[in-house]
């Protein structure tokens, strides 16, 4: 048995894996296929019980993690022959349906094309990932606000262009993290909630779907969206990649907002600074060479993703700009791993960022000492406390408006 | 005299140059400086007439294009000593003010930092560019809708993965361009209109501004925003780069949406296809080697920008994720050319795209012939006309809602 | 059990998986650890048999694919606590060694740091991947040369800027593929063969290694390199990332050279052109919606990688430029998945490209027909045959020089 | 008159501007055109004196900077109609030749295509830029070696993952800069010196050149290369973009190697560290808000380019992988600004880096103090001095081998 790559190097918390791993994607494809049969059944286009029958086949194929994982490996092997994983997956699904629910066989994937299923599966995965990332960003933003409030008046050094600048407060230095985190959360909510069902049939003309539906294809398409809880846009977006461009941008914005925090934390933890310290956890941050050392691994993981994510967005945008015909000849395929990894980076970074900020230790004494050392004659803290108030006030207003 | 780079290789229409060239940026910086003095004057913090005085100095410095251009060259030369162009520009502005309006001298740049002025100037430039690009995208989207309506029922070949797939209509092939263009226009409007004033003073603490204002710095900041017609956010965003990340993403989305169109047009104009033809213009598309040939230069320019833009967004995102301290030590500086070029690409591509779509020649006979050649036994056009109706209907509804 | 991501979306041939998957990386890390103990043993710094003892522990841990895969999952889970997978892997290795070869325990990882092991493991993986990609590129280049020779004189249309330009020959159109493929192969050989051992200890000072070795650390370092067949550079490169920058660039150049071929093939297979056809294979290129259709999946896979690879190089370069201190705080970590995926893309693309070119069907009659249709009055083929001769001659000369 | 963009934001030293600005590119295009006429003259294909005649016209057109600059603006305006600047430039050149050397008119651009001239002009510009960057990198590498030697034994703190790790020496920390700088210099030399003449005629078939030459086109092509001092490769590379991919990679590697240095210097100059200080220069590093402050602007400029360059390489690689037909429909055009800016970034960064390292102030007392504060019980400096010796020895050996 051979195994995939990527886990060792981007893997992190269980939640992050669960939200974007190949197993999740595989199951999302099967979920889309089942829902399509249920939609047909609802409209009387498939025999009663067909949806349940296909669902049973899916359970047999992928209900246990071990079976599902083996299926991932098998499908991945065969995917190169089709340049996409839907086709080999479908072959196995059909074989299973033929065995356990033969009456449903004709309805499986009827009228669909691979892209309908793969894009819809990615939408399901990315929607859930967006919601998780947004929740973690919100936790992080709230923690930043609490810290800013607590340290609103604690004098600290402001550094610009790597040099001592003027006095400010710890609160003002921390307060600027929150709007970026909150904005990224808001964008993910906005973008994630409108990620639409992908449909279009063979070439975006819905020919086979219309034939299946006996005329108007849209009631069936709408029923599919309804089964999956996905909005149905006005037309196919096989080559109009706005939804994926938007969600990719939102994940990258999340990584950037978190990277801003991590960069400041890392500077604050350096020797000779010592103003900030990551929350401890058993075994976390150990070094293979220096047992006494505790590394700021949450910040490191976040910064890693802030460095890695931008290029992944560029991949998605490049692919979007090269979309052509009714299905692109390579640009579509380049989107998949980029989206999967972007979501993964955002998930890991947001989880780490939330934990980092919720447990961040701030040392006002060290800050005061560093300020005095760098600017012995400095006086006051500018308007730093007023800025903290204004930023926190605006975020509170926005949160209460959104909550109402 | 030495000259800058970039014009030969990205230059295009006058409008595009005007919106992002160095002269525009230089004038925007001076506009920000004048407005700051006017704001002080309004609050009684500068002598009456100070704003007009500085404005006069600015006119002398940069009123004529020749003088302004010479100033660009001089400032650019000196900018390397400061790592930003505000400082040498300010030295010249102060010298001019000292000569023509000495009473205003103390108010020039009082309490500000370079980043306040440079970021605000970029905001002014990008806001205007966003509006221009959005308008051109809207023209392009409307033209696509007209073409889709006209060719709603004209049979044509749908191609997937570079191969003949099934019949569709020219209208359905064209209709999918419009939502991407319209969405990008909408995003640019949304993002451009909230690009905020940049402020913060030396290190985001507004210390000198507060001192100047005798306490609360915000009335003065608000007055500055008012002078410039820019919204004032709750706090400094020197290191919280959401505004630039958003506008960069919107410009790139525009390039991608336009690239999708250009790719399809280029395929449609190829030898053996001949279904689409770019609008002609005197001298356009000539070849240096083949006088008989007319090149589809509008599509080529658009596709060029679709290929180039994604990496520029990655630059902006990388910089945002590396923001640190109260002003970053290189990440900030990496944003400027990326934003300027992104705006330029979007401007050129949107202008070319609008002209392309408003004048695109569509040959239904060629489409019918190609369909018959590729799929001689094919019948019908699927649900293509219904899809056209649905897509156009949704866009019309959205447009009327936005217009109301 | 949870599973990693990435296989479904970039997976392809068994060879490609084997060369870069997590299992390969895990085993390379263990190989590096065993070799380190053997090196100590060779210099009398570890007890006789220590290397074999650790090797036995490694076999127990990861000898079977099932066990190794389970270890990957476990290590990946725990890696987030350390921000790298070496630390949890080492804990398990030490536990196993303690059980089966307690006398070797002290020598395991003695004096090393995580980065020594992880970078060295990546070097082993990338070196092998580079050799495989180079071999496939050479096959592809040779196939292109054969095709160019065969079709040296077959008249064909040259297209520029998507328009009919002038007559040329199929051979001249094909001949330009070969130098790019051959150059990329040569670069991979040159770069891959000098990928060096990574060493440096805790912070690039070799302190613990020197202590272990009783003074001069270099004989031990050299012995390690010798065990692994890797060149030993003059000093640590923990933060001097030239080796990874070079190999990343070489993989990306390979993808670009292959993408050039794939783009031409895809145009040549389009409806209305029909000059080129991919080699068939059972089940390859099937469509889930259109059973009659055969998709050019080899070209699509190659083009996918040509679109995806450039951004991954940007990730590696960004990380290299952000290297800081004695081990970077995030930039190092951003390299791993980028390098793994780049190698994967190059492997899949080169394998597909070699198969594509070795079996490519060329239809001179179609080319002649298309030329006549586009340029009915054209005459001659320029100097196309002479160009073919010159290009093939130069490649043959170079190949014979390299072979001698 | 309107002016181009880019100078304000990437401009720096006069040398850097001169090497890549639009004026340089324009003159390189004219140089290529003159050389082509001289080559024809040499082979008796143009009347005696034709080359001098065209040269005279070129002097009239662009001899003075003012005239040349005005020509840049005019050509840039007209370039959008042709999607490249050669065509409008040629129109003006022909008009001037018709006036001053009518007998040479027929030879101007005879048989060439725009891409021959534009690519060749870029080669001339990039070759010179590569040589300049390489020289500056060599200066920087030598300065790093001197510093490493001087501080070979000065104890200092090694930091990993932003935390105090173990003692090392300042020399060992500095020594690792040199190999990256020297390697980048070597790569630029290797890549720059083989950048080849671009030729191919209308569509890479040399049809019109062969007709002009009365048969074999290669003697004329060789003569052109000889006039320009450029190697002539076996065939056209209009779509085989290895030369530009290689030089782009080399410029980016230079930026990354320099970025590594800048990052370390910036950390070393921070408040609370104070181990390193940039060389002073009149007016350099001044702040618009804090007159007392001196900013490390050389490092900031370098780091800026290290952040910006990677995405520009991705643009070049993406374009290379999308090359298609005999001249690409957008991918070619996307290369120009990316290459121009990459060269600019490398020039500015290398010049700044050389100045930075040649004048870098190192404070061993501060380093000793910081080490003691962070690791009070630490002892020794590991094998740091031996590593310094080995690294410097290897570089000296390489330099003497290259020099011999």
mmCIF file of N, CA, C and O in Angstrom, chain A residues 235-266:
data_model
loop_
_atom_site.group_PDB
_atom_site.id
_atom_site.type_symbol
_atom_site.label_atom_id
_atom_site.label_comp_id
_atom_site.label_asym_id
_atom_site.label_seq_id
_atom_site.Cartn_x
_atom_site.Cartn_y
_atom_site.Cartn_z
ATOM 1 N N UNK A 235 -26.653 30.232 -13.307
ATOM 2 C CA UNK A 235 -26.170 29.379 -14.394
ATOM 3 C C UNK A 235 -24.945 28.608 -13.968
ATOM 4 O O UNK A 235 -24.462 28.727 -12.837
ATOM 5 N N UNK A 236 -24.448 27.777 -14.882
ATOM 6 C CA UNK A 236 -23.224 27.014 -14.600
ATOM 7 C C UNK A 236 -22.035 27.944 -14.385
ATOM 8 O O UNK A 236 -21.964 29.002 -15.010
ATOM 9 N N UNK A 237 -21.119 27.540 -13.545
ATOM 10 C CA UNK A 237 -19.893 28.328 -13.368
ATOM 11 C C UNK A 237 -18.649 27.460 -13.603
ATOM 12 O O UNK A 237 -17.594 27.729 -13.061
ATOM 13 N N UNK A 238 -18.810 26.497 -14.499
ATOM 14 C CA UNK A 238 -17.661 25.637 -14.835
ATOM 15 C C UNK A 238 -16.428 26.442 -15.241
ATOM 16 O O UNK A 238 -15.298 26.011 -15.015
ATOM 17 N N UNK A 239 -16.648 27.580 -15.862
ATOM 18 C CA UNK A 239 -15.512 28.391 -16.325
ATOM 19 C C UNK A 239 -15.563 29.816 -15.780
ATOM 20 O O UNK A 239 -14.722 30.637 -16.137
ATOM 21 N N UNK A 240 -16.525 30.097 -14.951
ATOM 22 C CA UNK A 240 -16.657 31.429 -14.346
ATOM 23 C C UNK A 240 -16.351 31.257 -12.870
ATOM 24 O O UNK A 240 -17.224 31.012 -12.055
ATOM 25 N N UNK A 241 -15.083 31.395 -12.515
ATOM 26 C CA UNK A 241 -14.616 30.838 -11.253
ATOM 27 C C UNK A 241 -14.682 31.791 -10.074
ATOM 28 O O UNK A 241 -13.938 31.632 -9.085
ATOM 29 N N UNK A 242 -15.541 32.766 -10.145
ATOM 30 C CA UNK A 242 -15.687 33.711 -9.056
ATOM 31 C C UNK A 242 -15.812 33.041 -7.684
ATOM 32 O O UNK A 242 -15.138 33.471 -6.724
ATOM 33 N N UNK A 243 -16.635 32.011 -7.527
ATOM 34 C CA UNK A 243 -16.774 31.449 -6.178
ATOM 35 C C UNK A 243 -15.450 30.958 -5.585
ATOM 36 O O UNK A 243 -15.157 31.220 -4.407
ATOM 37 N N UNK A 244 -14.655 30.281 -6.393
ATOM 38 C CA UNK A 244 -13.396 29.755 -5.856
ATOM 39 C C UNK A 244 -12.353 30.865 -5.688
ATOM 40 O O UNK A 244 -11.544 30.834 -4.757
ATOM 41 N N UNK A 245 -12.383 31.839 -6.582
ATOM 42 C CA UNK A 245 -11.475 32.983 -6.416
ATOM 43 C C UNK A 245 -11.769 33.692 -5.096
ATOM 44 O O UNK A 245 -10.856 34.044 -4.336
ATOM 45 N N UNK A 246 -13.039 33.863 -4.813
ATOM 46 C CA UNK A 246 -13.410 34.587 -3.589
ATOM 47 C C UNK A 246 -13.024 33.821 -2.326
ATOM 48 O O UNK A 246 -12.488 34.400 -1.373
ATOM 49 N N UNK A 247 -13.312 32.537 -2.323
ATOM 50 C CA UNK A 247 -13.026 31.788 -1.096
ATOM 51 C C UNK A 247 -11.518 31.633 -0.909
ATOM 52 O O UNK A 247 -11.010 31.673 0.226
ATOM 53 N N UNK A 248 -10.795 31.503 -2.012
ATOM 54 C CA UNK A 248 -9.331 31.434 -1.900
ATOM 55 C C UNK A 248 -8.794 32.740 -1.317
ATOM 56 O O UNK A 248 -7.932 32.739 -0.432
ATOM 57 N N UNK A 249 -9.297 33.843 -1.808
ATOM 58 C CA UNK A 249 -8.871 35.136 -1.282
ATOM 59 C C UNK A 249 -9.172 35.277 0.194
ATOM 60 O O UNK A 249 -8.368 35.823 0.966
ATOM 61 N N UNK A 250 -10.312 34.769 0.597
ATOM 62 C CA UNK A 250 -10.694 34.885 2.012
ATOM 63 C C UNK A 250 -9.793 34.028 2.902
ATOM 64 O O UNK A 250 -9.388 34.463 3.992
ATOM 65 N N UNK A 251 -9.475 32.828 2.457
ATOM 66 C CA UNK A 251 -8.546 31.997 3.245
ATOM 67 C C UNK A 251 -7.176 32.680 3.350
ATOM 68 O O UNK A 251 -6.540 32.668 4.403
ATOM 69 N N UNK A 252 -6.731 33.256 2.246
ATOM 70 C CA UNK A 252 -5.415 33.905 2.265
ATOM 71 C C UNK A 252 -5.429 35.150 3.134
ATOM 72 O O UNK A 252 -4.454 35.442 3.835
ATOM 73 N N UNK A 253 -6.517 35.895 3.087
ATOM 74 C CA UNK A 253 -6.617 37.062 3.967
ATOM 75 C C UNK A 253 -6.560 36.626 5.426
ATOM 76 O O UNK A 253 -5.928 37.295 6.265
ATOM 77 N N UNK A 254 -7.200 35.502 5.728
ATOM 78 C CA UNK A 254 -7.132 34.978 7.098
ATOM 79 C C UNK A 254 -5.687 34.674 7.480
ATOM 80 O O UNK A 254 -5.232 35.040 8.579
ATOM 81 N N UNK A 255 -4.960 34.027 6.576
ATOM 82 C CA UNK A 255 -3.561 33.690 6.893
ATOM 83 C C UNK A 255 -2.733 34.958 7.078
ATOM 84 O O UNK A 255 -1.849 35.013 7.943
ATOM 85 N N UNK A 256 -2.987 35.968 6.264
ATOM 86 C CA UNK A 256 -2.225 37.213 6.380
ATOM 87 C C UNK A 256 -2.533 37.916 7.701
ATOM 88 O O UNK A 256 -1.634 38.412 8.385
ATOM 89 N N UNK A 257 -3.813 37.980 8.066
ATOM 90 C CA UNK A 257 -4.189 38.633 9.316
ATOM 91 C C UNK A 257 -3.555 37.916 10.511
ATOM 92 O O UNK A 257 -3.104 38.546 11.482
ATOM 93 N N UNK A 258 -3.534 36.598 10.433
ATOM 94 C CA UNK A 258 -2.916 35.820 11.506
ATOM 95 C C UNK A 258 -1.396 35.965 11.487
ATOM 96 O O UNK A 258 -0.750 35.994 12.543
ATOM 97 N N UNK A 259 -0.814 36.052 10.275
ATOM 98 C CA UNK A 259 0.635 36.218 10.167
ATOM 99 C C UNK A 259 1.107 37.515 10.800
ATOM 100 O O UNK A 259 2.187 37.581 11.397
ATOM 101 N N UNK A 260 0.303 38.550 10.664
ATOM 102 C CA UNK A 260 0.599 39.832 11.306
ATOM 103 C C UNK A 260 0.738 39.637 12.813
ATOM 104 O O UNK A 260 1.705 40.102 13.432
ATOM 105 N N UNK A 261 -0.188 38.927 13.409
ATOM 106 C CA UNK A 261 -0.127 38.654 14.844
ATOM 107 C C UNK A 261 1.123 37.839 15.184
ATOM 108 O O UNK A 261 1.878 38.171 16.111
ATOM 109 N N UNK A 262 1.342 36.782 14.419
ATOM 110 C CA UNK A 262 2.455 35.883 14.729
ATOM 111 C C UNK A 262 3.789 36.608 14.641
ATOM 112 O O UNK A 262 4.683 36.384 15.458
ATOM 113 N N UNK A 263 3.923 37.467 13.644
ATOM 114 C CA UNK A 263 5.169 38.216 13.510
ATOM 115 C C UNK A 263 5.430 39.085 14.729
ATOM 116 O O UNK A 263 6.559 39.142 15.246
ATOM 117 N N UNK A 264 4.391 39.751 15.192
ATOM 118 C CA UNK A 264 4.560 40.587 16.391
ATOM 119 C C UNK A 264 4.855 39.735 17.626
ATOM 120 O O UNK A 264 5.672 40.118 18.477
ATOM 121 N N UNK A 265 4.186 38.602 17.741
ATOM 122 C CA UNK A 265 4.432 37.752 18.899
ATOM 123 C C UNK A 265 5.867 37.250 18.878
ATOM 124 O O UNK A 265 6.564 37.262 19.908
ATOM 125 N N UNK A 266 6.316 36.823 17.713
ATOM 126 C CA UNK A 266 7.686 36.296 17.630
ATOM 127 C C UNK A 266 8.703 37.364 18.011
ATOM 128 O O UNK A 266 9.672 37.080 18.725
#
